[in-house]
Short mmCIF file of C-alpha atoms in Angstrom, two decimals:
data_model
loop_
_atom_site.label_atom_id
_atom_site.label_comp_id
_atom_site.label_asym_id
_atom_site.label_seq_id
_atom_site.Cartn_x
_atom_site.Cartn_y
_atom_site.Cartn_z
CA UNK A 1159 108.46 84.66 103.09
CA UNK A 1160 105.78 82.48 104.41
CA UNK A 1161 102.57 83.76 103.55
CA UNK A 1162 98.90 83.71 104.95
CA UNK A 1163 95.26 84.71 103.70
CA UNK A 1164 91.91 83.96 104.03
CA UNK A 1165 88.86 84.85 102.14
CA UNK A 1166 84.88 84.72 103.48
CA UNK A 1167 83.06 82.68 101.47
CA UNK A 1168 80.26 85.23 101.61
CA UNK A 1169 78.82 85.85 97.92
CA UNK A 1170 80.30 86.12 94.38
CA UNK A 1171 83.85 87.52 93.64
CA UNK A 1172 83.64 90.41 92.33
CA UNK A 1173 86.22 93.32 90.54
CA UNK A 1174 86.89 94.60 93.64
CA UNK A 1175 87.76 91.47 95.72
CA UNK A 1176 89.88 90.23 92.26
CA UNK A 1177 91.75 93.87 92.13
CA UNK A 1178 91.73 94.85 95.54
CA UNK A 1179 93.36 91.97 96.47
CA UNK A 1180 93.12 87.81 94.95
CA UNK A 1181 94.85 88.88 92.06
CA UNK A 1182 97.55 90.22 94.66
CA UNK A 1183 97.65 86.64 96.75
CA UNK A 1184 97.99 85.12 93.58
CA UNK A 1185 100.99 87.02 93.49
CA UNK A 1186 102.10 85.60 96.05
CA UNK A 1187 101.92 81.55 95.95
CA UNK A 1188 104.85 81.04 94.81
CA UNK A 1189 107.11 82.26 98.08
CA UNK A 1190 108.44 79.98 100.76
CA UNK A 1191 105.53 78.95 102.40
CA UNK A 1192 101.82 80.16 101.21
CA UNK A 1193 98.67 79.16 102.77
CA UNK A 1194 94.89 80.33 101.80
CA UNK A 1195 92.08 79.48 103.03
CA UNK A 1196 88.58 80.05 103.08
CA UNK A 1197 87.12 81.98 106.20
CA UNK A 1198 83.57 79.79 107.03
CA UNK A 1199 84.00 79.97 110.78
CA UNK A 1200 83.85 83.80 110.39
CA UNK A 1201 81.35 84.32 107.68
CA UNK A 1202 78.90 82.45 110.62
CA UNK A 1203 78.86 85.79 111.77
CA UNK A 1204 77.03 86.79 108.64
CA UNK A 1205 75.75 84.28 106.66
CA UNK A 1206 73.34 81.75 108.48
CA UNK A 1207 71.59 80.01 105.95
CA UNK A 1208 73.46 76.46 105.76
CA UNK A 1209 73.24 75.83 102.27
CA UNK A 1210 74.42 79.87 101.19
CA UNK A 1211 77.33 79.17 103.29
CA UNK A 1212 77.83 75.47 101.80
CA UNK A 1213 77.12 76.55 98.05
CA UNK A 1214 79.39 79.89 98.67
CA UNK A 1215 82.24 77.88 100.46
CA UNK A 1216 82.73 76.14 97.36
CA UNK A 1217 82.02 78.37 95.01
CA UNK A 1218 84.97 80.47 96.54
CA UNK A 1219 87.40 77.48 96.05
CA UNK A 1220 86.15 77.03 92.57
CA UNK A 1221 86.65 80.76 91.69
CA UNK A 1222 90.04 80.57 93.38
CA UNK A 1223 91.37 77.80 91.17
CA UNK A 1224 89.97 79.43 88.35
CA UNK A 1225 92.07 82.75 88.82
CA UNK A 1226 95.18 81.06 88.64
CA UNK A 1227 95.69 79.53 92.50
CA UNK A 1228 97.59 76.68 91.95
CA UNK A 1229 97.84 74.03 94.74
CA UNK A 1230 100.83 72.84 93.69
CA UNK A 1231 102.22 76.14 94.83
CA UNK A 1232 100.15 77.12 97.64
CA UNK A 1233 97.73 75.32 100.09
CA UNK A 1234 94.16 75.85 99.71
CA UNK A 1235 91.89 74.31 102.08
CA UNK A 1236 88.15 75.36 104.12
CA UNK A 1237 88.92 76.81 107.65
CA UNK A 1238 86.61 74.29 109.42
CA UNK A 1239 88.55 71.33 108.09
CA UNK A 1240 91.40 72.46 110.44
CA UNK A 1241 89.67 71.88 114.03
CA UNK A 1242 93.22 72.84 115.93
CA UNK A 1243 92.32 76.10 114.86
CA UNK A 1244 89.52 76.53 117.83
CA UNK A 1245 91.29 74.73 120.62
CA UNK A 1246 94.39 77.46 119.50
CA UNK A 1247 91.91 80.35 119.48
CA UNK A 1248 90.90 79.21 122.89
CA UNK A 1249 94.57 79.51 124.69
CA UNK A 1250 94.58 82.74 123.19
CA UNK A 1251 91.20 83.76 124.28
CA UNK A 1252 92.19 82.98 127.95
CA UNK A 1253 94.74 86.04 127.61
CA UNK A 1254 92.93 88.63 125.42
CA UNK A 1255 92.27 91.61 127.45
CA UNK A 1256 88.54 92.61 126.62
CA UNK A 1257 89.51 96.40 126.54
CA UNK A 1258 91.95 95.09 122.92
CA UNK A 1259 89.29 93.55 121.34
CA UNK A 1260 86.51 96.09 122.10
CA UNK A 1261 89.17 98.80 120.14
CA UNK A 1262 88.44 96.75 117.11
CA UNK A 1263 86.96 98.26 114.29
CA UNK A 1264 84.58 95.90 113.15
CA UNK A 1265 82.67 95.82 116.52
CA UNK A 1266 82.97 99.38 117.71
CA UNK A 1267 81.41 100.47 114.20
CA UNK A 1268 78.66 98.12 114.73
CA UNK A 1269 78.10 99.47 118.23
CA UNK A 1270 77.95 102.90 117.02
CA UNK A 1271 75.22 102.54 114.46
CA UNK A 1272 73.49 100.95 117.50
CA UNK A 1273 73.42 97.34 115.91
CA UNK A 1274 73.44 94.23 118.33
CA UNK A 1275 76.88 92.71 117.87
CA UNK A 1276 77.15 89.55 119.04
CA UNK A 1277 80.41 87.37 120.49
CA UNK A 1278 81.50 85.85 117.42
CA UNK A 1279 81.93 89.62 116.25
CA UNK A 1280 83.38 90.21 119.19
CA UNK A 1281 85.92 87.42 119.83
CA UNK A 1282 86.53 87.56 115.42
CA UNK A 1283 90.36 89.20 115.97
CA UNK A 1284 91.08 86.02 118.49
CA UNK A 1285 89.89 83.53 115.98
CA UNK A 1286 91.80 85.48 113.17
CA UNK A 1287 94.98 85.67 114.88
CA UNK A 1288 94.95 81.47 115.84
CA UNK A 1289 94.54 81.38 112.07
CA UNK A 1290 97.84 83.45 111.33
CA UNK A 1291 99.55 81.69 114.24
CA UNK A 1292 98.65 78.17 113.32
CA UNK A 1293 100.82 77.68 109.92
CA UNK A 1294 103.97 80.18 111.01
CA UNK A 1295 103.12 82.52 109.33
CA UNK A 1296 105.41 85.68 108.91
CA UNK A 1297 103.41 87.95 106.23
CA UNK A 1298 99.94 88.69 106.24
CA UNK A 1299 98.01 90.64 102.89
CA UNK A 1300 95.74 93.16 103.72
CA UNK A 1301 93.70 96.11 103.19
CA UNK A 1302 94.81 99.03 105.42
CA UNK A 1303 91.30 98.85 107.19
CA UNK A 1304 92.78 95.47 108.17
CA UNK A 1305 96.06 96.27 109.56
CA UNK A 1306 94.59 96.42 112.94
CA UNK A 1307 93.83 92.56 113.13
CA UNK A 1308 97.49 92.26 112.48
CA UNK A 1309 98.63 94.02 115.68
CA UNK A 1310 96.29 92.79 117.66
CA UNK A 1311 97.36 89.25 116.50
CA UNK A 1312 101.05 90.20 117.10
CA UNK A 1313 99.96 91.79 121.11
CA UNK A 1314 98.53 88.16 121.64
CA UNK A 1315 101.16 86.26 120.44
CA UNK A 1316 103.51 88.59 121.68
CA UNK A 1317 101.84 88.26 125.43
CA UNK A 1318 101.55 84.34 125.03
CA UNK A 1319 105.24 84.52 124.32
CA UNK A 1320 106.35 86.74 127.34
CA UNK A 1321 104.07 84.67 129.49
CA UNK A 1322 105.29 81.15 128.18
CA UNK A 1323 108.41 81.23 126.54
CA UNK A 1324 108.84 81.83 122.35
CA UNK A 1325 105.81 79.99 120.93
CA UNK A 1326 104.55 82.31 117.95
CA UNK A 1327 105.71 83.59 115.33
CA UNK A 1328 105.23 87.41 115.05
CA UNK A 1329 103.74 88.32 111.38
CA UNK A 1330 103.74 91.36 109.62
CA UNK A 1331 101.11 93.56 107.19
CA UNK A 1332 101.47 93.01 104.05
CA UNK A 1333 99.31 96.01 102.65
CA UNK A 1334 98.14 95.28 99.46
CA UNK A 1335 98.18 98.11 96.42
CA UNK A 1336 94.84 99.95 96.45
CA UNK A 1337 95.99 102.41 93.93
CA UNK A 1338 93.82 101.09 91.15
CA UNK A 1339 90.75 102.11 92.83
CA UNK A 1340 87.79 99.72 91.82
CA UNK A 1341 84.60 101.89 91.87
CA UNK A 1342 80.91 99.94 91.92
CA UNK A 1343 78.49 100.91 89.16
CA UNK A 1344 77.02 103.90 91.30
CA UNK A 1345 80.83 105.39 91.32
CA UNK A 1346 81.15 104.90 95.24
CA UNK A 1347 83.65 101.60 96.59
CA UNK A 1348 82.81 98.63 94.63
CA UNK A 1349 80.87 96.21 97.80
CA UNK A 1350 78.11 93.63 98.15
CA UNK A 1351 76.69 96.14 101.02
CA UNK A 1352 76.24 98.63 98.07
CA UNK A 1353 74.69 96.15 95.19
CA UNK A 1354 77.14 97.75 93.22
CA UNK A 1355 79.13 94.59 92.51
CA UNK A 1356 80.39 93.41 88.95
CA UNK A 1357 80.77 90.02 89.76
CA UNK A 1358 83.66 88.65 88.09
CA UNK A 1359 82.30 85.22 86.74
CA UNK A 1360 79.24 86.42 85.43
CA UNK A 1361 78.01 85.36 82.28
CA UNK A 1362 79.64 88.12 79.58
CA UNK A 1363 76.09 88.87 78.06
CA UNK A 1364 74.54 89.65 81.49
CA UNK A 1365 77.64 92.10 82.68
CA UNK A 1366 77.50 93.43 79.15
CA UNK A 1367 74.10 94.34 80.25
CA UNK A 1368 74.78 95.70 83.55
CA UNK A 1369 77.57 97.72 82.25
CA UNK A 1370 75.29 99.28 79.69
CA UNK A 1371 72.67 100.33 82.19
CA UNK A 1372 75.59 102.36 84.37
CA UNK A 1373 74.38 106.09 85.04
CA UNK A 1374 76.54 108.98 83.95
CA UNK A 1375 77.32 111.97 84.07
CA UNK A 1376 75.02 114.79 81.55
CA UNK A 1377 77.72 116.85 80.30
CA UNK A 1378 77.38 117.20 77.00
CA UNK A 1379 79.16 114.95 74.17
CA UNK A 1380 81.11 117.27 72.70
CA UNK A 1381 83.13 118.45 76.09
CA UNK A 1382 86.35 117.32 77.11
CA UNK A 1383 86.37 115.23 80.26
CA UNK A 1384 89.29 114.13 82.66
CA UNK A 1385 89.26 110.72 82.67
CA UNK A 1386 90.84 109.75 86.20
CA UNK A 1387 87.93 109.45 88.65
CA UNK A 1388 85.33 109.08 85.80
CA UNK A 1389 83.53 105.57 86.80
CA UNK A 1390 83.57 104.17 83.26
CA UNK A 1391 87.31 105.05 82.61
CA UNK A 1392 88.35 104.12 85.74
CA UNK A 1393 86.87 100.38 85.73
CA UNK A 1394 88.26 100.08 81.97
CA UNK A 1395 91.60 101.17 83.64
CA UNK A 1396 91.47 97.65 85.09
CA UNK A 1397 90.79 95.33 82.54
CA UNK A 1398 92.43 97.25 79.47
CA UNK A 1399 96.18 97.09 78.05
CA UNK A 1400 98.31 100.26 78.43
CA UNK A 1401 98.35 101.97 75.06
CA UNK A 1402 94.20 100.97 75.20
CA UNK A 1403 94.02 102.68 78.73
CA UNK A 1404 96.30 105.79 76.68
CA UNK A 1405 94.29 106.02 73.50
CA UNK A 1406 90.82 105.82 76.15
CA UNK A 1407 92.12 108.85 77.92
CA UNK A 1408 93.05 110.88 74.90
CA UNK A 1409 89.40 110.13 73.79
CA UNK A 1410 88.43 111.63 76.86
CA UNK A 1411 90.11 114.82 77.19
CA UNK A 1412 89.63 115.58 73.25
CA UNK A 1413 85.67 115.03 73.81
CA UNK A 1414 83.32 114.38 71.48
CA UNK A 1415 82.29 111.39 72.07
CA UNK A 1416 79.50 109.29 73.58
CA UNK A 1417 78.72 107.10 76.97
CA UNK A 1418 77.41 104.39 74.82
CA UNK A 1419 80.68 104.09 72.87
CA UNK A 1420 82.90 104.25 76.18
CA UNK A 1421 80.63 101.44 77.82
CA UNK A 1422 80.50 98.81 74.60
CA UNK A 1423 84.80 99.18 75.14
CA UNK A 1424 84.66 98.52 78.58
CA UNK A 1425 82.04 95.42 78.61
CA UNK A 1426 84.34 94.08 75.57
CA UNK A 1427 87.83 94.82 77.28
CA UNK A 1428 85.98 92.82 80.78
CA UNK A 1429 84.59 89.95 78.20
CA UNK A 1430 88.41 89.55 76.82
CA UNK A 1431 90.23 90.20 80.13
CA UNK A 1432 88.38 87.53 82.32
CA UNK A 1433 87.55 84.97 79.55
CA UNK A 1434 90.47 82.49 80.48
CA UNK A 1435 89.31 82.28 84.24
CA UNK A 1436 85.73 81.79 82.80
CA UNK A 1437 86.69 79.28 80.43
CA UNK A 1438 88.78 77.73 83.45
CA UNK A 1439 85.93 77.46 86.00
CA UNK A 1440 83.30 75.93 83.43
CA UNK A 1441 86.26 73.37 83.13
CA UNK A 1442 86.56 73.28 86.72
CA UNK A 1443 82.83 73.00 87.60
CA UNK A 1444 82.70 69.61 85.69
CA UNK A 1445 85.49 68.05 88.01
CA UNK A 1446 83.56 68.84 91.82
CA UNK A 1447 85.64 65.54 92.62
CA UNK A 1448 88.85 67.21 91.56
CA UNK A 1449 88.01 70.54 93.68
CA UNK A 1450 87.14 68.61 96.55
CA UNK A 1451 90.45 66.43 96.57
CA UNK A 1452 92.67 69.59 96.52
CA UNK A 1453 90.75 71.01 99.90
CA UNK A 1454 90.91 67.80 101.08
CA UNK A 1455 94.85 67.72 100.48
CA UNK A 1456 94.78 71.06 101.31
CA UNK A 1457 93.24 70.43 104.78
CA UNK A 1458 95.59 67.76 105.25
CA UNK A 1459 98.97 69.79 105.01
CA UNK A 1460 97.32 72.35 107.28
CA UNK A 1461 96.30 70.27 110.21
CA UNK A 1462 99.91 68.64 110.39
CA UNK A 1463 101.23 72.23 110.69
CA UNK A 1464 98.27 73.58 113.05
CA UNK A 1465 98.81 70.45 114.93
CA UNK A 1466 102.18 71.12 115.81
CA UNK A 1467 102.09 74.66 116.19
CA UNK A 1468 99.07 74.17 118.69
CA UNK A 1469 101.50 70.99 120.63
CA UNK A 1470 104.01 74.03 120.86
CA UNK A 1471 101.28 76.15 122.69
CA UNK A 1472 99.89 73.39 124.71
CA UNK A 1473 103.16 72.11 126.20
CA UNK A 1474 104.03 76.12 126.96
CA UNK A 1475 101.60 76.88 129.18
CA UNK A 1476 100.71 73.45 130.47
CA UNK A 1477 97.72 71.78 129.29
CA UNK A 1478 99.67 68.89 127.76
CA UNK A 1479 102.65 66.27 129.52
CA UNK A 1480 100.94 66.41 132.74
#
């Protein structure tokens, strides 16, 4: 399995990036083949403030390394340090039929809340599918709301192919398991467009905090609840052992109990859980140097592949050994 992700170095990690899906790439590294990278070229289309997108870049790489990515196993490096990338998304731009791209969901949402989207939203699945093509790639993690960049990555590839000859590999969805649902503080889908965030390398005495000031429900102490969809249980679900996730539930539906009690358990199951990775990026942080070599070395392997994945390309349809 040769495997491909990318991440958009556009804020803090937080529970539901780790849950939703890092902790799943992790997962992965150590397959045939991994590569993971970190999306700058397409969180331009967001974030346009040059030192946010500097700071965030690296603080992505840092956080990365500090969850257990190890580039010994799998290739970490910043999308803009691989230039082939753009001169591939070009070849593929010259056969992408506008009617595919303006299906995408990213764009057509914006367009229906009436926003201004602009080309980089626009062109975004082009640019996304030169970065699956570029490394070989034959598995792609994602989110089911991301499936749809996958097929429209295979149509291209699958047109450049028909047109000139078997260039790409075709990849294939990898849908990650969203069955541990990771609710935000306000109960609804944990995400930065919500400020609902826990972000997963703050300090423990600041979360602690922020845990403590989550609203509940006003049913009375005494009742029995159901703990599956209850905000607090839920989020302890996810960094809390089995028989503490058992003994948590039976608390619940006996009753007689307090908020107060079920948040201190959950801010000290989070402070236990993620203390390793914390310890890890403090570690980490004092070694910029050390970060920066592995994209570097990172970079390196991936331009040798991009390079001669994007040779293939060039000599199929002609733009090369004239």
């Amino acid at each position: 399995m040769k495997v491909l992700s990318g991440i958009q170095p556009t804020g803090p990690i937080h529970w539901g990036n780790y849950f939703g899906a890092v902790r799943q790439y992790i997962a992965l590294q150590d397959n045939e083949q991994a590569f993971y990278f970190i999306a700058n070229l397409h969180a331009l289309t967001t974030v346009r403030e040059r030192d946010k997108l500097r700071q965030w870049t690296y603080d992505i790489a840092l956080n990365l390394l500090a969850l257990g990515l190890d580039p010994n196993q799998a290739t970490l490096f910043v999308q803009s340090d691989v230039p082939e990338l753009t001169e591939l998304c070009w070849l593929l731009m010259t056969g992408a039929p506008m009617g595919l791209l303006e299906r995408c969901h990213a764009y057509k949402d914006k367009k229906a809340k009436g926003l201004t989207a602009d080309a980089g939203l626009f062109t975004y699945p082009v640019l996304q599918a030169a970065d699956i093509l570029a490394y070989d790639s034959d598995t792609v993690p994602v989110g089911e709301d991301q499936v749809q960049h996958i097929e429209v990555c295979r149509d291209l590839a699958g047109s450049f192919n028909h047109q000139f000859g078997e260039v790409f590999v075709l990849p294939k969805a990898y849908v990650l398991d969203h069955s541990a649902r990771v609710p935000g503080t306000d109960g609804e889908k944990m995400s930065k467009s919500y400020n609902n965030t826990l972000a997963v390398f703050d300090d423990a005495k600041a979360q602690r905090k922020q845990i403590m000031r989550i609203v509940t429900d006003s049913r009375p102490m005494d009742q029995p609840k159901e703990p599956a969809g209850d905000v607090l249980y839920d989020l302890f679900s996810l960094v809390a052992g089995e028989s503490e996730r058992d003994e948590m539930a039976a608390l619940y539906r006996k009753g007689g109990f307090g908020y107060g009690e079920i948040k201190k358990a959950l801010a000290d199951a989070a402070e236990k859980f993620f203390a390793e990775p914390r310890a890890r990026r403090i570690e980490l942080a004092a070694k910029p140097d050390r970060v920066r070599e592995i994209l570097g070395d990172g970079a390196a392997v991936a331009r040798k592949k991009a390079a001669e994945v994007l040779k293939r390309a060039q000599d199929a349809c002609g733009v090369r050994g004239w």
